[in-house]
XYZ file of C-alpha atoms in Angstrom:
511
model
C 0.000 0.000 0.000
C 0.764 3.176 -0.628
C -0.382 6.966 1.485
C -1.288 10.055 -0.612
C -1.012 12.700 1.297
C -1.806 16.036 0.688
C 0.645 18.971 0.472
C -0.290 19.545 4.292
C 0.723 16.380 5.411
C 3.663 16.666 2.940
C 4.620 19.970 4.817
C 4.471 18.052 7.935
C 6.746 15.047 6.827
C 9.195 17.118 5.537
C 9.282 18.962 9.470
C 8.823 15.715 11.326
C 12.162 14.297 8.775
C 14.333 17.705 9.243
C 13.455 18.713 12.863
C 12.967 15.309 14.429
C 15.117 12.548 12.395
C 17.724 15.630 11.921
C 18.273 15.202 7.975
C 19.059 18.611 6.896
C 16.793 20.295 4.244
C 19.515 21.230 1.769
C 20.150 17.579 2.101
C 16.702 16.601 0.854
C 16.921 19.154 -1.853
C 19.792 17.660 -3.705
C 18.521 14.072 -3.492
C 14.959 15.892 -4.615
C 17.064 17.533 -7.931
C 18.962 14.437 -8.472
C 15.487 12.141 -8.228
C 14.195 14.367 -11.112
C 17.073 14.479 -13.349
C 17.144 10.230 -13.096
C 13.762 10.598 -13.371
C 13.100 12.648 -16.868
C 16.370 10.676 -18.138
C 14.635 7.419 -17.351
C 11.672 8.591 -19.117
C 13.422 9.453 -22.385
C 13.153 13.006 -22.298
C 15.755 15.008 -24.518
C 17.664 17.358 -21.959
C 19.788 18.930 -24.593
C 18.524 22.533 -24.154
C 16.151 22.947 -20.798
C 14.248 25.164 -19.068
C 13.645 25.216 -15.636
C 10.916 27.716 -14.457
C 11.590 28.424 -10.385
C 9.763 29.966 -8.049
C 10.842 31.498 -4.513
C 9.937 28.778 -2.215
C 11.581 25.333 -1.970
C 10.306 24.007 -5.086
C 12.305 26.864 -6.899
C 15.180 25.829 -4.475
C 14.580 22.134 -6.346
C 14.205 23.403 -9.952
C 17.452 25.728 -9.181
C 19.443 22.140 -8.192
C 18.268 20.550 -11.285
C 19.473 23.094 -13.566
C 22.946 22.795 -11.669
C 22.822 19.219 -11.849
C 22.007 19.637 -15.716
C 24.473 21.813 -16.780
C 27.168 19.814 -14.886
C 25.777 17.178 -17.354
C 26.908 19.632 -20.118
C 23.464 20.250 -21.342
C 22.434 24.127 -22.467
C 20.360 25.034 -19.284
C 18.112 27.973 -18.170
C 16.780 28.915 -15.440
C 14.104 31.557 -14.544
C 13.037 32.898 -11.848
C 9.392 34.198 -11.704
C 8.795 34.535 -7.788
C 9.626 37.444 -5.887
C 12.995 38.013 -4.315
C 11.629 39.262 -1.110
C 9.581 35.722 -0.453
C 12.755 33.483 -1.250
C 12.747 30.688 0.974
C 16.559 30.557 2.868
C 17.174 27.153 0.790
C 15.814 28.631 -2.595
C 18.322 31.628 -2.228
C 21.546 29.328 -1.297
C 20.190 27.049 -4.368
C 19.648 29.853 -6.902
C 23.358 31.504 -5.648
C 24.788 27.825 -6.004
C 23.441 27.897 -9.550
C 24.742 31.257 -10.530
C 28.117 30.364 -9.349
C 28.080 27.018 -11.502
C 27.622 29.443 -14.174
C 24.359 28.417 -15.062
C 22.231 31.376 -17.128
C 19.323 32.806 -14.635
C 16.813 35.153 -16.168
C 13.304 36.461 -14.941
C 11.283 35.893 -18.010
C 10.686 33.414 -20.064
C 12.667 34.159 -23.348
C 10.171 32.660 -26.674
C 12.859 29.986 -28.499
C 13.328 26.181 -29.054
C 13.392 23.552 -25.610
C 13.530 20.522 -25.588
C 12.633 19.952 -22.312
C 10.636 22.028 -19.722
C 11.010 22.034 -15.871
C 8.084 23.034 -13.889
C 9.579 24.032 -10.673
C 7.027 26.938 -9.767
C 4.932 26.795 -6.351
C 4.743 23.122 -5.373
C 2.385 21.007 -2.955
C 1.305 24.594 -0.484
C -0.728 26.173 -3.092
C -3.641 27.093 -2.261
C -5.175 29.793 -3.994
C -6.329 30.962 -8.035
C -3.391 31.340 -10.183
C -4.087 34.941 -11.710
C -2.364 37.995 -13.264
C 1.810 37.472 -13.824
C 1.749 33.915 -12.572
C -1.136 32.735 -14.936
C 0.514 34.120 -17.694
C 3.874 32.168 -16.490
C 2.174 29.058 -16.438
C 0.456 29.880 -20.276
C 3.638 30.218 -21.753
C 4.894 27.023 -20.119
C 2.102 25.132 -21.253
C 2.631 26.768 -24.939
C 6.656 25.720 -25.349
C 7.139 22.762 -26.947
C 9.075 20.006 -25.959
C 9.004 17.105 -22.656
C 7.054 18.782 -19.496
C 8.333 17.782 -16.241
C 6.776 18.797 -13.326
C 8.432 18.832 -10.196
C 6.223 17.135 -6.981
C 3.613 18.417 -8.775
C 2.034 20.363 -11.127
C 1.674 23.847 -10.672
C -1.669 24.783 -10.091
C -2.945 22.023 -9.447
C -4.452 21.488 -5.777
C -2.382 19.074 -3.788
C -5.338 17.945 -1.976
C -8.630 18.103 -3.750
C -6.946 17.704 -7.639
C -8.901 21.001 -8.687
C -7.090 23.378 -11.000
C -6.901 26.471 -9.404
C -7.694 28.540 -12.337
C -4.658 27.426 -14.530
C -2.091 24.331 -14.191
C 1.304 22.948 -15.604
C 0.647 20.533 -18.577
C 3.341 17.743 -17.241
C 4.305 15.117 -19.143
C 5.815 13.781 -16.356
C 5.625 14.444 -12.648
C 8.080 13.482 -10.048
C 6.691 13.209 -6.637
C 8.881 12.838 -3.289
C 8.585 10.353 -1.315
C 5.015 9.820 -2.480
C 1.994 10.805 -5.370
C -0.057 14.071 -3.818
C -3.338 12.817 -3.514
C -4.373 15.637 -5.954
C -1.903 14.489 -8.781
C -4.100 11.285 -8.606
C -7.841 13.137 -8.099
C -9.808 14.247 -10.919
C -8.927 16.781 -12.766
C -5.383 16.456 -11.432
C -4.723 13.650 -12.898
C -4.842 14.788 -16.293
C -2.009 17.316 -15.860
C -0.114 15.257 -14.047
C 1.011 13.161 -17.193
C 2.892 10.046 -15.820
C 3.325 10.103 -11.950
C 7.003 8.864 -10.938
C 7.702 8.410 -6.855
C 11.241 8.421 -5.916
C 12.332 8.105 -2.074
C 14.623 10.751 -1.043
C 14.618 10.205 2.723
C 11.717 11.971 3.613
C 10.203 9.567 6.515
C 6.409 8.792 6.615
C 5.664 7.936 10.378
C 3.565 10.719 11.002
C 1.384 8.896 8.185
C 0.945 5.756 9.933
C -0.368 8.246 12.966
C -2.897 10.116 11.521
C -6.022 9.038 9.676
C -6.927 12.185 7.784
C -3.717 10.566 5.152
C -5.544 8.397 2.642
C -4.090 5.101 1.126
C -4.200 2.939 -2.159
C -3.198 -0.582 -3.252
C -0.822 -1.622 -5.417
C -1.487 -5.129 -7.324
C 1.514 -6.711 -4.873
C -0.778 -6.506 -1.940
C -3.597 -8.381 -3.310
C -1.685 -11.702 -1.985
C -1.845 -10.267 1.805
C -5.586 -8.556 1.041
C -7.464 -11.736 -0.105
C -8.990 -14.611 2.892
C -6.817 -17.505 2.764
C -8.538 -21.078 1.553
C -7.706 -23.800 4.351
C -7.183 -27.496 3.249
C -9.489 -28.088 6.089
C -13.112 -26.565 5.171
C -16.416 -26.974 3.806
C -18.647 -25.051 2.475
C -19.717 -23.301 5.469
C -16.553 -22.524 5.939
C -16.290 -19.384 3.510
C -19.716 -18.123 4.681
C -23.822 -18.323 3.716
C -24.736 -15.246 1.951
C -28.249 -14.151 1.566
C -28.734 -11.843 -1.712
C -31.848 -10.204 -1.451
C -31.864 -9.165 -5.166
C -33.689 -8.701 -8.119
C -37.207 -6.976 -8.992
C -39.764 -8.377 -12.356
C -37.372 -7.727 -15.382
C -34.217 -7.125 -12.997
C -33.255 -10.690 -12.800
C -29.707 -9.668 -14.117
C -28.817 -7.754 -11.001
C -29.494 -10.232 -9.003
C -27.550 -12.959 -11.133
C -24.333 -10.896 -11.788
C -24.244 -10.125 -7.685
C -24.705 -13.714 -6.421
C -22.125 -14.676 -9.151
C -19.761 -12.121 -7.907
C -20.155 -14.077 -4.798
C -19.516 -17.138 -5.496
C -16.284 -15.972 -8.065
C -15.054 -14.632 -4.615
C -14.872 -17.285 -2.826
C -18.207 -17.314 -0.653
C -19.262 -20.819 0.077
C -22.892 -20.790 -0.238
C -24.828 -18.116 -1.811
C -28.875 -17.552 -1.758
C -30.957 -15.430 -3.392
C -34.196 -13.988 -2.215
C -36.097 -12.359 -5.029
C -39.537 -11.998 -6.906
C -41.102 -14.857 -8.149
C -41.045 -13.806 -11.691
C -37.206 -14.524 -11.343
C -37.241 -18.549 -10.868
C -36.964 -19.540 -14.186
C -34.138 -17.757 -15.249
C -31.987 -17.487 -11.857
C -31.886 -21.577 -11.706
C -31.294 -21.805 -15.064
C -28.473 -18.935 -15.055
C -26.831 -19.758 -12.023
C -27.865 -23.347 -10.482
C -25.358 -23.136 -8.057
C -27.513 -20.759 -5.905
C -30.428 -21.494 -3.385
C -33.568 -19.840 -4.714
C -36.131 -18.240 -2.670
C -38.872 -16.613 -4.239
C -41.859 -13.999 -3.067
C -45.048 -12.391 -4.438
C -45.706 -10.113 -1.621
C -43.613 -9.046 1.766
C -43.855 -12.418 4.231
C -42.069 -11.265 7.214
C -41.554 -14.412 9.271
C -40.236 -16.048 6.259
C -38.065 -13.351 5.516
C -36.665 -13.621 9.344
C -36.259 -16.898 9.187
C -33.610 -16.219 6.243
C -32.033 -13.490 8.165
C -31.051 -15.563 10.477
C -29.731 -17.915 8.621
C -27.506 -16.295 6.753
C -23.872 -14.823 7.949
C -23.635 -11.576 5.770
C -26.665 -9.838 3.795
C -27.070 -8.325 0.773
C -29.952 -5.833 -0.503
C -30.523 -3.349 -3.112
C -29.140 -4.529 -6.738
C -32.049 -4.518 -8.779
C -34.590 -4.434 -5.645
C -37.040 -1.745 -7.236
C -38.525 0.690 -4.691
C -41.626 -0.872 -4.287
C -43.647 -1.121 -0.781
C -42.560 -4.733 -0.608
C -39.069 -3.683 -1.658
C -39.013 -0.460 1.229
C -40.283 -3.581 3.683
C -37.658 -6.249 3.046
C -34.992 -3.096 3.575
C -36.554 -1.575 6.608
C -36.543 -5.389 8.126
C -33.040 -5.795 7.187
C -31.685 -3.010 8.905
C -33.658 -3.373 12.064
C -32.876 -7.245 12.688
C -30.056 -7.909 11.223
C -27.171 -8.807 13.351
C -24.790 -10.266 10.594
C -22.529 -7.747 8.261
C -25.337 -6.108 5.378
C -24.822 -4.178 2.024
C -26.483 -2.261 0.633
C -26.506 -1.214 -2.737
C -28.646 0.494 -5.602
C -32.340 0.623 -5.022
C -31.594 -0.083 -1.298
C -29.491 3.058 -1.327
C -32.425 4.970 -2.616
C -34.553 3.931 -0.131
C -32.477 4.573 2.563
C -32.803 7.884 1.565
C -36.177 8.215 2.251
C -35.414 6.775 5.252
C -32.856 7.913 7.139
C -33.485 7.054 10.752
C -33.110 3.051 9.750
C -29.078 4.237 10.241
C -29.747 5.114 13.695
C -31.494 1.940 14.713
C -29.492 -0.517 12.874
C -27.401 -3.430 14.812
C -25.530 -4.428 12.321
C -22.321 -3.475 10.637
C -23.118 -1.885 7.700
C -21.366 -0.882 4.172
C -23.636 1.391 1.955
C -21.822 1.608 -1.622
C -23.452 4.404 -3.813
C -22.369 6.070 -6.603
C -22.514 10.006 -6.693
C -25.899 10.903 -7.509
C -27.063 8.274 -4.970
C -24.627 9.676 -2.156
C -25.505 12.817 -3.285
C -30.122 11.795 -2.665
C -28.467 10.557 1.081
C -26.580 13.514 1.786
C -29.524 15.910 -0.053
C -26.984 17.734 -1.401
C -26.362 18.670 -5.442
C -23.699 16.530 -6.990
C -21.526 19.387 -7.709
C -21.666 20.209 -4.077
C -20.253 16.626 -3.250
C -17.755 16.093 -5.543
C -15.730 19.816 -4.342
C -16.644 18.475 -1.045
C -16.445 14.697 -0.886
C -13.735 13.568 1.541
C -15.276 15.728 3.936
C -18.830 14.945 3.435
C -18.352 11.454 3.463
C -15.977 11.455 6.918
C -19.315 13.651 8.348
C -21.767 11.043 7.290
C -19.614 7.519 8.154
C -18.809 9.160 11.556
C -22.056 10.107 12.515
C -24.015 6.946 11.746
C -20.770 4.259 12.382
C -21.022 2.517 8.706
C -18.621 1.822 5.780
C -19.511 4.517 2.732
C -17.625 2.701 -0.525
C -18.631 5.680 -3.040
C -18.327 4.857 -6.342
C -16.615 7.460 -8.583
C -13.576 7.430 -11.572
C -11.778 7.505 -8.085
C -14.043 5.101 -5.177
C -13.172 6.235 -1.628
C -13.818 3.705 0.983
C -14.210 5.570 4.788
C -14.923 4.826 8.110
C -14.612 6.397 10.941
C -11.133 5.987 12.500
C -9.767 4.831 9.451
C -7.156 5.588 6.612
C -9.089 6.657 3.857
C -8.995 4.222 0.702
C -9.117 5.606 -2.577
C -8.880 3.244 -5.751
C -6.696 4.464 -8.484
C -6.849 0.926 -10.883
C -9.890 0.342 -13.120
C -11.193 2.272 -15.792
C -14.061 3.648 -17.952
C -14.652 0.547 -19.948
C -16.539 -0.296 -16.589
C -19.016 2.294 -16.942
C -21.336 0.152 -17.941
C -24.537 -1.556 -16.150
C -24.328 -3.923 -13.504
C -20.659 -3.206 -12.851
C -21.845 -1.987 -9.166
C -24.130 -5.643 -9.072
C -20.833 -7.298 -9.613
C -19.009 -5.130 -6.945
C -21.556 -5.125 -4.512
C -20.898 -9.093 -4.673
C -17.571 -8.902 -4.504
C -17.380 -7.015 -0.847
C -20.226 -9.470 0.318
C -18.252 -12.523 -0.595
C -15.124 -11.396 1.517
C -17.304 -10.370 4.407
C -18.838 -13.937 4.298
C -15.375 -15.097 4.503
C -14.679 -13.149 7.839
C -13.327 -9.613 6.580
C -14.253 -6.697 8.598
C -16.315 -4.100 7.057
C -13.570 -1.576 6.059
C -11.127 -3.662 4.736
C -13.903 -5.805 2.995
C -14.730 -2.607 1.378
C -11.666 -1.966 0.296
C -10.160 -4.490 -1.052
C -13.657 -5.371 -2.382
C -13.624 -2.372 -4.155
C -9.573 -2.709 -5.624
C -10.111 -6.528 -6.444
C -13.463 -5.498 -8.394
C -10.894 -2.739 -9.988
C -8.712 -5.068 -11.367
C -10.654 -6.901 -12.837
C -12.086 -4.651 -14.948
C -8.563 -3.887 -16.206
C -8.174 -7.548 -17.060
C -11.646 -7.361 -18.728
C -10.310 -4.123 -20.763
C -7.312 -6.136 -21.877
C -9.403 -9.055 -23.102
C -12.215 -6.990 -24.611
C -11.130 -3.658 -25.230
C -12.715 0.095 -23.808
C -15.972 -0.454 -25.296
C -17.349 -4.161 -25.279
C -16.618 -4.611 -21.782
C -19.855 -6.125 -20.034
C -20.497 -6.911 -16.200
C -20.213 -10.155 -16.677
C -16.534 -9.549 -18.381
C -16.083 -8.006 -15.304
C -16.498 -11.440 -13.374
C -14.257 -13.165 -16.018
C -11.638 -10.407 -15.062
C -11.614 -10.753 -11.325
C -11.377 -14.715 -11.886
C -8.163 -14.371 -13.855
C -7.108 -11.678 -10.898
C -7.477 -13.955 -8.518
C -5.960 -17.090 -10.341
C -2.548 -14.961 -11.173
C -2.822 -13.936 -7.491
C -2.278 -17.598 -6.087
C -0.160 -18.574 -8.584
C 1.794 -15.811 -6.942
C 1.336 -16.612 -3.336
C 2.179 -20.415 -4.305
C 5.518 -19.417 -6.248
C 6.278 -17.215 -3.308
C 5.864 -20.227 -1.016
C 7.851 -22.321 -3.189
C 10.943 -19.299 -2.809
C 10.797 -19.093 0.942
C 10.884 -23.221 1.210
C 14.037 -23.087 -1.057
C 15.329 -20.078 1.158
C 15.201 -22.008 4.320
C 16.396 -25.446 2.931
């Protein structure tokens, strides 16, 4: 795994490494300059005649470094400095009098000609306001050089921890973070100037990350071998869990069918589905593997007695919002003891219904999508996506559930926790039923014993990656839900072949 902080919690890194571990901050700056110049080499870029554009804090103090380190490499080097002498940083000054005494050419505007390579070295991971007037115009005539854009940490104007563009941003081809990616480089609409996002360690430590839970998190493929429940030679069916799907609405029998088979592909040992009668057919016919329980109106003993039964619950894909369906949820949440999802039309019910949170008993994970967050939060959509991490922490904390909300970037939170945000998958899964499928896939490792959070979670990255499997095999367009299943099944295959040939490596190790 991997934290993404913001450039607050960068800021406080950097003073926890220099003040506490005692590595001096001229010390980080030259393994910073020398990170980037590996960096844009590694990436191919021609550094025959650069620019780098500094400003007067310590990210000017970086870009002055590099174009040391450059010209040392005898490449034709500029450097020019746009901030304002009066703000220089202590480090920026020694860095930019360092530079001028290696002889390397430092102007204050940006002269038109022929670069082959641009250095973005401007303001860094603490801005925080609209870049407007002289600065704008800096950052225009950046973006309108030609040649390979480099951005240093990150990309100027670009919020380090929300991924807006503060009125105008740095077009990077490539971005080379310290220590690690700025949560905004990886955020929407960040992430589109950000170009390709390079981490290099340069000694900056990340305890104070492990402390604090405001720092959010992603996976890495690597960690799905220590993420997914382990399969014991000694088990049974009941072993990985009985999951009861309540699912499926007249002429929704698909939702129902792509989340119980998400089950199942994940490992859950026995799987039943509760859903309208008009379903039978085609549910034992499409997936025979499942117990089928059928109803033409709400029978509330009956639907009790399956409760109780089961060891994890899930409700909503393809429900409908009928008076049955509004029953079924309202029982769910008030006698349930087991783990539940929710999902879909149970989300939108919910939101009619608010005070079911504060009588529920058991733990819950609620995965909507924006404009259903947005019908539980009755809020506009715009509102919660300039405001998500914060609306979301409000609303897990106050009613003690999991919130898995579904975006081009899915945060998982819970109170007390790490934020998760998912940075694999991609918009061939736009399609239906891709939340059915997902909605499965956190079930199945709750049945299986995960807690809520990291059930979530991983849920949410193993779901991920297999829709970039599914892209692979199909392509960006002809990707279906189903694909999606086919995906995570070849995840989770190359995933224990993995773990197995690690096995192997550690027996040969100790022998």
């Amino acid at each position: 795994m991997e934290y993404l902080p913001t450039g607050e919690w960068m800021q406080r890194a950097d003073s926890y490494t220099i003040h506490e571990i005692g590595i001096p901050s001229l010390v980080l700056m030259e393994r910073a300059a020398l990170s980037v110049v590996e960096a844009m080499e590694q990436d191919g870029a021609d550094l025959t005649k650069t620019l780098v554009v500094c400003g007067s804090g310590n990210n000017g103090g970086d870009g002055f470094a590099v174009a040391r380190l450059l010209k040392g490499k005898g490449c034709q080097v500029t450097a020019v400095f746009v901030g304002r002498e009066e703000s220089m940083s202590e480090e920026c000054r020694l860095q930019m009098r360092i530079a001028d005494k290696s002889e390397v050419p430092i102007v204050t505007t940006i002269e038109a000609g022929e670069y082959t390579s641009i250095v973005d070295a401007v303001f860094g991971v603490g801005l925080n306001r609209e870049v407007s007037g002289r600065y704008r115009s800096i950052i225009e005539a950046m973006n309108a050089l030609q040649g390979h854009k480099t951005a240093v940490d990150i990309p100027s104007g670009i919020c380090s921890a929300t991924g807006q563009v503060l009125g105008i941003a740095f077009k990077a081809d490539l971005t080379v973070a310290f220590a690690c990616a700025k949560l905004g480089c990886i955020l929407y609409p960040g992430y589109l100037s950000a170009g390709k996002v390079v981490t290099k360690d340069i000694g900056i430590s990340g305890h104070i990350f492990e402390q604090e839970t405001g720092v959010c998190f992603r996976y890495h493929k690597a960690d799905l071998q220590r993420l997914l429940p382990r399969r014991k030679a000694d088990s049974h069916k009941g072993t990985y869990g009985r999951v009861l799907m309540v699912t499926g609405s007249p002429g929704m029998s698909g939702a129902a069918y792509l989340s119980a088979m998400a089950a199942y592909t994940c490992g859950a040992g026995l799987v039943q589905i509760y859903t309208s009668e008009d379903n039978r057919v085609i549910l034992q016919q499409q997936l025979p593997e499942a117990i089928l329980a059928t109803y033409r109106e709400y029978e509330e003993e009956r639907f009790k007695s399956l409760l109780s039964w089961a060891d994890v619950v899930c409700i909503g894909c393809g429900l409908g919002q009928s008076k049955t369906a509004e029953k079924l949820l309202a029982q769910t949440l008030r006698e349930a003891k087991v783990p539940c999802v929710v999902d879909a039309d149970g989300l939108n019910l919910l939101s009619r219904h608010l005070e079911l949170l504060e009588k529920k008993e058991c733990p819950l994970v609620l995965t909507p999508h924006m404009k259903e967050m947005a019908r539980l939060l009755d809020c506009p959509v715009r509102e919660l996506k300039d405001q998500r991490l914060t609306r979301i922490r409000e609303f897990t904390g106050r009613y003690d559930i999991v919130c898995a909300l579904k975006d081009a970037r899915t945060f998982v939170m819970k109170a007390g926790e790490h934020p998760f945000v998912n940075t694999t998958g991609n918009n061939a899964m736009a399609k239906a039923g891709s939340g059915d499928v997902l909605a499965g896939v956190i079930t199945a490792l709750l049945a299986q014993g995960m807690e809520t959070f990291e059930a979530a979670s991983c849920g949410v990255f193993l779901h991920a990656c297999g829709g970039d499997a599914a892209r692979k095999a199909k392509g960006s367009y002809s990707v279906l839900a189903q694909d999606l299943i086919a995906g995570i099944q070849a995840c989770i295959k190359e995933t224990e072949e993995s773990m197995e040939d690690e096995t192997i490596q550690q027996g040969i190790c100790q022998d």
